[in-house]
Each structure stands twice: as C-alpha cells, then as structure tokens.
C-alpha cells in the first residue's frame, strides 16, 4: 500500500512537470497538455487496462479536497502579489465593472444557455453559470506572457483574472447554499436565495477583508523588523498564507480565497518592505501546484462523464466564446477610455482555469451526497454532469484562446512580430547604435538611462527613451512594457548590468536577459569556482567574452558600423563572411523569418539560414566577392539598412 502511494505521488509530480516542459517546448497551452495527461492517466488507463493508474480519491482519501483548497489559496495569493494599483489608474473602472456587472451578465447568459441548450434544470443551470464566471491567473498570465500585448488590455485582463476568482467562488457558494433550501420540486426559492446571498456576501467581505489585511500587516512586521532570518522568510510567508486562508474559512465558509487575494494585493502595494523574494518563491511553487492539480483533477474524470458530452455541449461552448464573453465585455467597457481594439482583445480572452475545475469538483461531490437524501433539489443524474461540463469549457477555452490569442492581437495591432521587443539599459552611443538596428527590424525598443543628454539624443534619433534608473520601481509600475520580451544591459557599469539582468530575469525569464561581457570576466583558464559565481550573478553574455563595453565603443570610434544583411539561397552565410575576411566582423543579432530578433551570445554559435537577416558590426569597406548574384529588391533593401 505504501509503495502504491509513493508511485502515485511520484506520478503526479513527474507527469505534471513533464507536461509543463513538453508544452513549453511545443509552444502550446500548458493546461491543455496537463489535462490530456491527467485524463489519460485516469480514464484512459481504465479504458485500456481495466484499472486506473492514477486515482486521487484512493491516493489522498478525505485529504484530497483540503489539499486542493490550500493549493488554490496559494495560487491566488501569488496572483495578488502581482497586482499593482498603478497598473489600472486609467482602467480601474473597467476592472470593477468586469468583476461586477460583467460577472452578472456572464452568470445570467451562461445560466440561460445551460437551461436551453444543455437541458439542465434551473437549479443546476444557475450553479453552472456561477461556477463558469471565473477565468483565473493560471491561464490568463501564461497567455499574456506569450502574447505580450501593448496598451492597457494586459493590465485589465490580469486584474480581472485574479479578482474574479474569489468573486466567482463566493457566488458559486451562494448558489449552492440556496440550492440546499430549494423546494422539493427543484425550483430555487428566490426569497431564501436573497437572504442567503446577503448574509454570505456580507460576512465573506467582512471576514475575508479583515483577515487578509491582518495577515499582510503581520508579514510586513516580521520582514521589516527582521524577526525571521533570511532562510525562513519564504516558509514563514507560506505559513501565514495558509493560516490566513484557514482562519478566514473557519470564521466564514469559503471566505479564505478572498482573504489570501486581499493579503497578496495589500503586500504588493505597500512600500515598507520588499516582497520580491517571496514572489519569486511563490512563482516556482505555483508552477508545481498548478501542474499537480490539473493532473489530479483530470484523472478524476470518469468514462461515464466523458460520454455525456455531445453536440449540445459544442453549441454551449460556442455560445460561451462567441456570445457570452463579448456581451459581458461590451457592457462592462461601455463609455470607458479603451479603444475598440483593446475591447475586442479583452472580449477574446476568457479561458477558464483551476478555480473553476476545483469548485466544480467539490460541489459535484456534495450534490451527489445530497441527491441520495429525501427531496433532493438536484438529482444525481444532474449533479454528475457538473464536472464534465466544466472541464469541457476549460479545455475548449484554453485551446481556442491559446491557439488564437497571438494572431488576434497581431491582427488588432496590439502586438509586434517576433518573440518580443527589447528593454535596453543604457542610452549611450553604443546602446543607441544597437537600438536603431533592432528597431528597423520591426521590434519595439525602449532605452532607459539616468543621463538626460543620452536620453534626449536618443529621442532626437527617433528612439523611444525614458529617463530613469533601470533598477527603480518606476520601470515596472509606470512604463508600458507591452511588446517587450528581452533585456539588453549595455551600460558602462558592469555591476548595474548584472543587477538589471538579475531583476528582470524574474520578469522576462533568465533566458531572455543579456548583458555585455564585464571587464573582469574570467577566461577559459580561470578557476571553475570563480566562473560559477559570475554565472549566478549575471545574465547571458552578449556577443563574445572579450567584447566589453570599452572594446565595442572603440570599434565604433574607429569607424566600424552596424549593418543588416538578408541571406538567401544564392547568398549564404559562408558567402556573407567572405566579404569581411580578413578583418574584424562581429555578429550581433539574427532576425528570423517570422520577425524574431535574437542576440548572439558568447555561449553559442550561430548558423543563419536563407531568409534570415544578420545584424553585425563590420568595417565600412568590405572585400569584393569574385562572383555575386544580382540581389533581389528585398535583398538590396535589407543590405542598405544601417
């Protein structure tokens, strides 16, 4: 028995992490991959071998739903830590309407669709509508990182996705409690529902808000007065989150999700202590929790539930995506400052996530238990349909939005081609030269420098610049980083470059932060101990280990220029290199056929192909090639780009 438990736990972790990894490699929504793996490990193995490889109920027993609840609480707390009021100064009203009026519209429309299309009874239809108003950070934020939309739509979607989860969970609880006082004929008692609703909402807001703020204040005191040593700060924060969730739930059922969300938002917007290390720890923990939860919840689906899905479900899904969400957004954004492109993009982003799956699973069990009593409000046949309907919506919305969001954003002009533009630390002559070359490839480039002369010169050259320290809070809180996916640290100060890459590695990913080689960079013969320390404290090294800021600036001062050249079948990279042999030639960037711009790094070799563009630092004059084909108009235009 112990061995089966060990195999089960190991399977959850290994399959969850593997699913995330494979999805990242295939550039597909991770949740979709996790659900496929979870269903395969449960219903799939039952169909193929007659028994389930993974059975969460047998593995965890009565602890399954407490584990799910605590995991969801941690996920929402981490989401709250990313919410800054400065993000929605202009669109706060839109967010409030989306989580209030928009939620009511979604609830009402989904209820009608569930009743008329799926044929559910009114009590069950109302509950389905309440469960499906949530979106969630576990699905919204990965999509936003992939799309990187410009403008205000990203902030609106991020806030809505996190705030709507406790709202939706509370509304679902309200409906569930009202169902318990329904008549024997399956009709909701509206008077009872209003009474229960007022009580539940009032106490939930009171206890959830107070306990959440108290938890945030306690953690601030602990951090500010150094009451916990550094190595215990993250465990203490986790313990406080779990305590806040539990205490709030004991005071008022299901108010814990609101409490941890309030706690996260309060910590994110206070200025007394830094919570960066806590956020980084929680982000890593949340990845593991999300992966494990979707594997577990997916494996609980039964073959009988999966066979219930048919054409009515497809029509229901079409209505959710094509009717309910657009109508909800249209009502919520009426009269707002958002332009029509931002409104359309927000209307095309409503994937459901872990909270919908968890809430539906919990309520389905409770309804099935109630269905065996006297005068049940919902029959067992109706109750058993809640989970497959919810999972069908999750799979459909994640698939549709995940595969189309980037194309929709691009068609609306809310994103740029390629994998993301560049935030450049420094607006000095070297940084400006590199920025001009990258900007001509179609990517957004934003230069940040404390030197007002450098900033003004860059602005006069047609570059987007900002006077600020790359290490200041102003960058993330006040600048629009839409379309930015990579960091280049090109200041003369090696320490600033390293600090910038360490800070933005958390935001953009460590694989997307680069810095110039420091003057003290160890060579191949240096001790491995010294090299290890350097790699932990810096980003990916740009261009080459010997190309420091001083060396590159000297090359520019001696007359070398940055040039972009398009390669073709008749003009390969080898032929391109012949033009500059012998002589200095420094490859800087490679522009892929789809617009991706990737810097050349010291830890890898490049082999550009036909159709790609090489941006390099080259001499003003080049050696002629004995025989060269006549370039096409496109090649000639690219060759002329400087």
CSV table of C-alpha atoms in Angstrom, one decimal, residues 123-481:
chain,number,residue,atom,x,y,z
A,123,UNK,CA,-31.1,25.0,-10.0
A,124,UNK,CA,-28.3,23.2,-11.8
A,125,UNK,CA,-28.2,25.8,-14.6
A,126,UNK,CA,-27.8,28.6,-12.1
A,127,UNK,CA,-24.9,26.8,-10.4
A,128,UNK,CA,-23.2,26.1,-13.7
A,129,UNK,CA,-23.5,29.8,-14.6
A,130,UNK,CA,-21.9,30.8,-11.2
A,131,UNK,CA,-19.0,28.3,-11.5
A,132,UNK,CA,-18.1,29.4,-15.0
A,133,UNK,CA,-17.8,33.2,-14.5
A,134,UNK,CA,-14.2,32.7,-13.3
A,135,UNK,CA,-11.2,33.0,-15.6
A,136,UNK,CA,-8.1,32.8,-13.4
A,137,UNK,CA,-4.4,33.7,-13.3
A,138,UNK,CA,-3.2,30.2,-14.1
A,139,UNK,CA,-4.5,30.6,-17.6
A,140,UNK,CA,-4.5,34.3,-18.2
A,141,UNK,CA,-1.0,35.1,-17.2
A,142,UNK,CA,0.8,32.5,-19.3
A,143,UNK,CA,-1.2,33.7,-22.4
A,144,UNK,CA,-0.3,37.3,-21.7
A,145,UNK,CA,3.4,36.4,-21.3
A,146,UNK,CA,3.1,34.7,-24.7
A,147,UNK,CA,1.2,37.4,-26.5
A,148,UNK,CA,2.7,40.5,-24.7
A,149,UNK,CA,0.0,42.9,-25.9
A,150,UNK,CA,0.7,46.6,-26.0
A,151,UNK,CA,-1.6,49.1,-24.4
A,152,UNK,CA,-3.9,48.7,-21.4
A,153,UNK,CA,-5.6,45.4,-22.2
A,154,UNK,CA,-3.0,43.2,-20.4
A,155,UNK,CA,-3.4,45.0,-17.1
A,156,UNK,CA,-7.2,44.8,-17.3
A,157,UNK,CA,-7.1,41.0,-18.1
A,158,UNK,CA,-4.6,40.3,-15.3
A,159,UNK,CA,-6.6,42.1,-12.7
A,160,UNK,CA,-9.9,40.6,-13.8
A,161,UNK,CA,-8.4,37.1,-13.9
A,162,UNK,CA,-7.2,37.3,-10.3
A,163,UNK,CA,-10.0,39.3,-8.7
A,164,UNK,CA,-12.8,37.3,-10.4
A,165,UNK,CA,-11.7,34.0,-8.8
A,166,UNK,CA,-12.8,34.8,-5.2
A,167,UNK,CA,-15.9,36.6,-6.5
A,168,UNK,CA,-16.8,33.5,-8.6
A,169,UNK,CA,-16.1,31.1,-5.8
A,170,UNK,CA,-18.3,33.2,-3.4
A,171,UNK,CA,-21.1,33.4,-5.9
A,172,UNK,CA,-21.0,29.6,-6.5
A,173,UNK,CA,-21.2,29.1,-2.8
A,174,UNK,CA,-24.1,31.4,-2.6
A,175,UNK,CA,-26.0,29.5,-5.2
A,176,UNK,CA,-25.0,26.1,-3.6
A,177,UNK,CA,-26.4,27.3,-0.3
A,178,UNK,CA,-29.6,28.5,-1.9
A,179,UNK,CA,-30.0,25.1,-3.6
A,180,UNK,CA,-29.9,23.4,-0.2
A,181,UNK,CA,-33.1,25.4,0.8
A,182,UNK,CA,-34.8,24.7,-2.6
A,183,UNK,CA,-38.2,23.2,-2.7
A,184,UNK,CA,-38.7,19.5,-3.5
A,185,UNK,CA,-39.8,20.4,-7.0
A,186,UNK,CA,-36.4,21.7,-8.0
A,187,UNK,CA,-37.3,25.3,-8.1
A,188,UNK,CA,-35.0,27.8,-6.4
A,189,UNK,CA,-36.5,29.6,-3.5
A,190,UNK,CA,-35.8,33.2,-4.5
A,191,UNK,CA,-36.6,34.7,-1.1
A,192,UNK,CA,-34.2,32.2,0.5
A,193,UNK,CA,-31.6,32.9,-2.1
A,194,UNK,CA,-31.7,36.6,-1.5
A,195,UNK,CA,-31.5,36.1,2.3
A,196,UNK,CA,-28.6,33.6,2.0
A,197,UNK,CA,-26.9,35.8,-0.6
A,198,UNK,CA,-26.9,38.9,1.5
A,199,UNK,CA,-25.6,37.0,4.5
A,200,UNK,CA,-22.9,35.2,2.7
A,201,UNK,CA,-21.6,38.2,0.8
A,202,UNK,CA,-21.6,40.4,3.8
A,203,UNK,CA,-19.8,38.1,6.1
A,204,UNK,CA,-17.4,37.0,3.3
A,205,UNK,CA,-16.3,40.5,2.6
A,206,UNK,CA,-16.0,41.4,6.3
A,207,UNK,CA,-14.0,38.4,7.4
A,208,UNK,CA,-12.1,37.9,4.2
A,209,UNK,CA,-11.0,41.5,4.1
A,210,UNK,CA,-10.1,41.9,7.7
A,211,UNK,CA,-8.2,38.6,8.0
A,212,UNK,CA,-6.4,39.3,4.7
A,213,UNK,CA,-5.3,42.8,5.8
A,214,UNK,CA,-4.2,41.4,9.2
A,215,UNK,CA,-2.1,38.7,7.5
A,216,UNK,CA,-0.4,41.2,5.3
A,217,UNK,CA,0.3,43.5,8.3
A,218,UNK,CA,1.7,40.6,10.3
A,219,UNK,CA,4.1,39.6,7.5
A,220,UNK,CA,5.2,43.2,7.0
A,221,UNK,CA,6.1,43.5,10.7
A,222,UNK,CA,8.0,40.2,10.5
A,223,UNK,CA,10.0,41.3,7.4
A,224,UNK,CA,10.6,44.9,8.5
A,225,UNK,CA,11.9,44.0,11.9
A,226,UNK,CA,13.9,41.0,10.7
A,227,UNK,CA,12.1,38.7,13.1
A,228,UNK,CA,12.7,35.8,10.8
A,229,UNK,CA,16.1,35.0,9.3
A,230,UNK,CA,16.5,35.2,5.6
A,231,UNK,CA,16.3,31.4,5.0
A,232,UNK,CA,13.0,31.3,6.9
A,233,UNK,CA,11.3,34.3,5.3
A,234,UNK,CA,9.7,32.3,2.5
A,235,UNK,CA,8.5,29.4,4.7
A,236,UNK,CA,7.1,32.0,7.2
A,237,UNK,CA,5.2,33.7,4.4
A,238,UNK,CA,3.8,30.4,3.2
A,239,UNK,CA,2.7,29.6,6.7
A,240,UNK,CA,1.0,32.9,7.1
A,241,UNK,CA,-0.9,32.4,3.9
A,242,UNK,CA,-2.1,29.0,4.9
A,243,UNK,CA,-3.1,30.4,8.3
A,244,UNK,CA,-5.0,33.3,6.9
A,245,UNK,CA,-6.9,31.0,4.5
A,246,UNK,CA,-7.8,28.6,7.3
A,247,UNK,CA,-8.8,31.2,9.9
A,248,UNK,CA,-11.0,33.1,7.4
A,249,UNK,CA,-12.7,29.9,6.3
A,250,UNK,CA,-13.4,28.9,9.9
A,251,UNK,CA,-14.9,32.4,10.6
A,252,UNK,CA,-17.0,32.3,7.3
A,253,UNK,CA,-17.1,29.4,5.0
A,254,UNK,CA,-15.3,29.8,1.6
A,255,UNK,CA,-14.1,33.3,2.5
A,256,UNK,CA,-10.5,32.2,2.6
A,257,UNK,CA,-9.9,32.7,-1.2
A,258,UNK,CA,-10.9,36.4,-0.8
A,259,UNK,CA,-8.7,36.7,2.3
A,260,UNK,CA,-5.5,35.4,0.6
A,261,UNK,CA,-6.2,37.6,-2.5
A,262,UNK,CA,-6.6,40.7,-0.3
A,263,UNK,CA,-3.4,39.8,1.5
A,264,UNK,CA,-1.5,39.5,-1.7
A,265,UNK,CA,-2.8,42.8,-3.1
A,266,UNK,CA,-2.0,44.6,0.2
A,267,UNK,CA,1.6,43.3,0.2
A,268,UNK,CA,2.1,44.2,-3.4
A,269,UNK,CA,1.1,47.8,-2.9
A,270,UNK,CA,2.8,48.6,0.4
A,271,UNK,CA,6.2,50.4,0.3
A,272,UNK,CA,7.6,49.4,3.7
A,273,UNK,CA,9.3,46.1,2.8
A,274,UNK,CA,10.3,44.3,-0.4
A,275,UNK,CA,8.4,41.1,-1.3
A,276,UNK,CA,10.4,40.3,-4.4
A,277,UNK,CA,12.0,37.1,-2.9
A,278,UNK,CA,8.6,35.9,-1.7
A,279,UNK,CA,7.1,36.4,-5.1
A,280,UNK,CA,9.9,34.5,-6.8
A,281,UNK,CA,9.5,31.6,-4.4
A,282,UNK,CA,5.7,31.6,-4.8
A,283,UNK,CA,6.0,31.6,-8.6
A,284,UNK,CA,8.1,28.5,-8.6
A,285,UNK,CA,5.8,26.8,-6.1
A,286,UNK,CA,2.7,27.8,-8.1
A,287,UNK,CA,4.1,26.2,-11.2
A,288,UNK,CA,4.3,22.9,-9.4
A,289,UNK,CA,0.9,23.2,-7.7
A,290,UNK,CA,-0.9,24.1,-11.0
A,291,UNK,CA,0.7,21.1,-12.8
A,292,UNK,CA,-0.1,18.7,-10.0
A,293,UNK,CA,-3.7,20.0,-9.6
A,294,UNK,CA,-4.6,19.7,-13.2
A,295,UNK,CA,-3.2,16.2,-13.3
A,296,UNK,CA,-5.2,15.2,-10.2
A,297,UNK,CA,-8.5,16.8,-11.3
A,298,UNK,CA,-8.2,15.5,-14.8
A,299,UNK,CA,-7.5,12.0,-13.6
A,300,UNK,CA,-10.8,12.0,-11.5
A,301,UNK,CA,-13.0,12.3,-14.6
A,302,UNK,CA,-14.9,9.1,-15.3
A,303,UNK,CA,-15.7,7.4,-18.6
A,304,UNK,CA,-19.4,7.8,-17.9
A,305,UNK,CA,-18.9,11.6,-17.5
A,306,UNK,CA,-16.9,11.9,-20.7
A,307,UNK,CA,-19.6,10.0,-22.8
A,308,UNK,CA,-22.2,12.6,-21.7
A,309,UNK,CA,-20.6,15.3,-23.9
A,310,UNK,CA,-22.2,15.6,-27.4
A,311,UNK,CA,-23.5,18.2,-29.9
A,312,UNK,CA,-25.4,20.2,-27.3
A,313,UNK,CA,-22.1,20.7,-25.4
A,314,UNK,CA,-20.4,22.0,-28.6
A,315,UNK,CA,-23.2,24.5,-29.1
A,316,UNK,CA,-23.0,25.6,-25.5
A,317,UNK,CA,-19.2,26.1,-25.9
A,318,UNK,CA,-19.7,28.2,-29.0
A,319,UNK,CA,-22.2,30.3,-27.1
A,320,UNK,CA,-19.8,30.8,-24.2
A,321,UNK,CA,-17.0,32.0,-26.5
A,322,UNK,CA,-18.9,33.8,-29.2
A,323,UNK,CA,-21.8,35.3,-27.3
A,324,UNK,CA,-21.4,35.4,-23.5
A,325,UNK,CA,-17.9,36.9,-23.3
A,326,UNK,CA,-18.3,39.6,-26.0
A,327,UNK,CA,-21.6,40.7,-24.5
A,328,UNK,CA,-20.1,40.8,-21.0
A,329,UNK,CA,-17.2,42.9,-22.1
A,330,UNK,CA,-19.3,45.2,-24.3
A,331,UNK,CA,-21.5,46.1,-21.2
A,332,UNK,CA,-18.5,46.5,-18.9
A,333,UNK,CA,-16.4,48.7,-21.2
A,334,UNK,CA,-19.3,51.0,-22.3
A,335,UNK,CA,-18.1,54.6,-22.0
A,336,UNK,CA,-14.5,53.6,-21.0
A,337,UNK,CA,-11.3,55.1,-22.4
A,338,UNK,CA,-10.4,51.8,-24.0
A,339,UNK,CA,-10.2,51.8,-27.8
A,340,UNK,CA,-12.1,49.3,-29.9
A,341,UNK,CA,-9.0,47.2,-30.5
A,342,UNK,CA,-8.4,46.7,-26.8
A,343,UNK,CA,-12.1,45.9,-26.2
A,344,UNK,CA,-12.1,43.3,-28.9
A,345,UNK,CA,-9.0,41.7,-27.5
A,346,UNK,CA,-10.4,41.6,-24.0
A,347,UNK,CA,-13.6,40.1,-25.4
A,348,UNK,CA,-11.5,37.3,-26.9
A,349,UNK,CA,-9.7,36.3,-23.7
A,350,UNK,CA,-11.7,34.4,-21.1
A,351,UNK,CA,-10.1,31.0,-20.6
A,352,UNK,CA,-11.2,29.0,-17.5
A,353,UNK,CA,-8.7,27.6,-15.1
A,354,UNK,CA,-8.0,25.7,-11.9
A,355,UNK,CA,-10.6,27.5,-9.7
A,356,UNK,CA,-13.5,26.5,-12.0
A,357,UNK,CA,-12.2,22.9,-12.0
A,358,UNK,CA,-11.7,22.8,-8.2
A,359,UNK,CA,-15.0,24.4,-7.3
A,360,UNK,CA,-17.0,22.2,-9.8
A,361,UNK,CA,-15.3,19.1,-8.4
A,362,UNK,CA,-16.1,20.0,-4.8
A,363,UNK,CA,-19.7,20.9,-5.4
A,364,UNK,CA,-20.3,17.8,-7.6
A,365,UNK,CA,-19.4,15.6,-4.7
A,366,UNK,CA,-21.6,17.5,-2.2
A,367,UNK,CA,-24.5,17.5,-4.6
A,368,UNK,CA,-24.2,13.7,-5.2
A,369,UNK,CA,-24.2,13.2,-1.4
A,370,UNK,CA,-27.4,15.3,-1.1
A,371,UNK,CA,-29.1,13.6,-4.1
A,372,UNK,CA,-29.4,10.4,-2.0
A,373,UNK,CA,-31.5,12.1,0.7
A,374,UNK,CA,-35.1,12.9,0.9
A,375,UNK,CA,-36.5,15.5,-1.6
A,376,UNK,CA,-33.2,16.4,-3.3
A,377,UNK,CA,-33.1,19.7,-5.1
A,378,UNK,CA,-30.8,18.3,-7.8
A,379,UNK,CA,-30.9,14.7,-8.9
A,380,UNK,CA,-27.8,12.5,-9.1
A,381,UNK,CA,-28.1,12.5,-12.9
A,382,UNK,CA,-27.9,16.3,-13.0
A,383,UNK,CA,-25.2,16.5,-10.4
A,384,UNK,CA,-22.9,14.2,-12.2
A,385,UNK,CA,-22.9,16.5,-15.3
A,386,UNK,CA,-21.3,19.5,-13.5
A,387,UNK,CA,-17.7,18.3,-13.7
A,388,UNK,CA,-17.6,17.2,-17.4
A,389,UNK,CA,-19.4,20.4,-18.5
A,390,UNK,CA,-16.8,22.5,-16.5
A,391,UNK,CA,-13.9,20.6,-17.9
A,392,UNK,CA,-15.2,20.8,-21.4
A,393,UNK,CA,-15.3,24.6,-21.0
A,394,UNK,CA,-11.8,24.6,-19.6
A,395,UNK,CA,-10.4,22.5,-22.5
A,396,UNK,CA,-12.3,24.4,-25.2
A,397,UNK,CA,-11.5,27.9,-23.9
A,398,UNK,CA,-7.8,27.2,-23.3
A,399,UNK,CA,-7.5,25.6,-26.7
A,400,UNK,CA,-9.3,28.3,-28.6
A,401,UNK,CA,-7.8,31.3,-26.9
A,402,UNK,CA,-4.4,29.7,-26.5
A,403,UNK,CA,-4.1,29.0,-30.2
A,404,UNK,CA,-5.6,32.2,-31.5
A,405,UNK,CA,-4.7,35.0,-28.9
A,406,UNK,CA,-1.4,36.0,-30.5
A,407,UNK,CA,-2.9,36.0,-34.0
A,408,UNK,CA,-5.9,38.1,-32.8
A,409,UNK,CA,-3.6,40.6,-31.0
A,410,UNK,CA,-1.4,40.9,-34.1
A,411,UNK,CA,-4.4,41.5,-36.3
A,412,UNK,CA,-5.6,44.2,-34.0
A,413,UNK,CA,-2.2,45.9,-33.9
A,414,UNK,CA,-1.7,45.1,-30.2
A,415,UNK,CA,1.5,43.2,-30.6
A,416,UNK,CA,4.5,43.2,-32.8
A,417,UNK,CA,6.0,40.4,-34.9
A,418,UNK,CA,8.6,38.2,-33.3
A,419,UNK,CA,9.1,37.0,-29.7
A,420,UNK,CA,9.3,40.4,-28.1
A,421,UNK,CA,11.0,43.8,-28.2
A,422,UNK,CA,13.9,45.0,-26.2
A,423,UNK,CA,14.2,46.9,-23.0
A,424,UNK,CA,17.8,48.4,-23.1
A,425,UNK,CA,19.6,49.5,-20.0
A,426,UNK,CA,21.6,52.5,-21.3
A,427,UNK,CA,21.1,55.2,-23.9
A,428,UNK,CA,24.8,55.8,-24.6
A,429,UNK,CA,26.2,55.9,-28.1
A,430,UNK,CA,26.7,52.1,-28.2
A,431,UNK,CA,23.2,51.3,-26.9
A,432,UNK,CA,21.7,53.8,-29.4
A,433,UNK,CA,23.5,52.3,-32.3
A,434,UNK,CA,22.3,48.8,-31.5
A,435,UNK,CA,18.8,50.0,-30.8
A,436,UNK,CA,18.5,51.7,-34.2
A,437,UNK,CA,19.4,48.4,-35.9
A,438,UNK,CA,17.0,46.4,-33.9
A,439,UNK,CA,14.2,48.9,-34.3
A,440,UNK,CA,14.5,48.8,-38.1
A,441,UNK,CA,13.7,45.1,-37.9
A,442,UNK,CA,10.2,45.9,-36.6
A,443,UNK,CA,10.7,45.3,-32.9
A,444,UNK,CA,9.8,47.7,-30.2
A,445,UNK,CA,12.9,49.1,-28.5
A,446,UNK,CA,12.8,51.1,-25.2
A,447,UNK,CA,16.0,52.7,-23.8
A,448,UNK,CA,16.3,53.6,-20.1
A,449,UNK,CA,19.1,55.8,-18.8
A,450,UNK,CA,19.7,58.3,-16.0
A,451,UNK,CA,21.8,60.5,-18.2
A,452,UNK,CA,19.4,63.2,-19.7
A,453,UNK,CA,21.8,64.0,-22.5
A,454,UNK,CA,21.8,60.4,-23.7
A,455,UNK,CA,18.1,60.2,-23.4
A,456,UNK,CA,17.5,63.4,-25.3
A,457,UNK,CA,19.9,62.4,-28.1
A,458,UNK,CA,18.2,59.0,-28.4
A,459,UNK,CA,14.8,60.7,-28.6
A,460,UNK,CA,16.0,63.0,-31.4
A,461,UNK,CA,17.2,59.9,-33.3
A,462,UNK,CA,13.7,58.5,-33.3
A,463,UNK,CA,14.2,56.1,-30.5
A,464,UNK,CA,11.7,55.5,-27.6
A,465,UNK,CA,13.6,56.6,-24.4
A,466,UNK,CA,12.9,57.2,-20.8
A,467,UNK,CA,14.9,59.0,-18.1
A,468,UNK,CA,15.0,56.6,-15.1
A,469,UNK,CA,17.2,54.0,-13.4
A,470,UNK,CA,16.8,50.5,-14.7
A,471,UNK,CA,16.7,49.4,-11.1
A,472,UNK,CA,13.9,51.7,-10.0
A,473,UNK,CA,10.3,50.6,-9.3
A,474,UNK,CA,9.2,53.2,-11.9
A,475,UNK,CA,10.1,50.9,-14.7
A,476,UNK,CA,7.6,48.1,-13.9
A,477,UNK,CA,5.0,50.3,-12.2
A,478,UNK,CA,4.7,53.2,-14.7
A,479,UNK,CA,6.2,52.2,-18.0
A,480,UNK,CA,4.2,50.4,-20.6
A,481,UNK,CA,6.2,47.2,-21.3
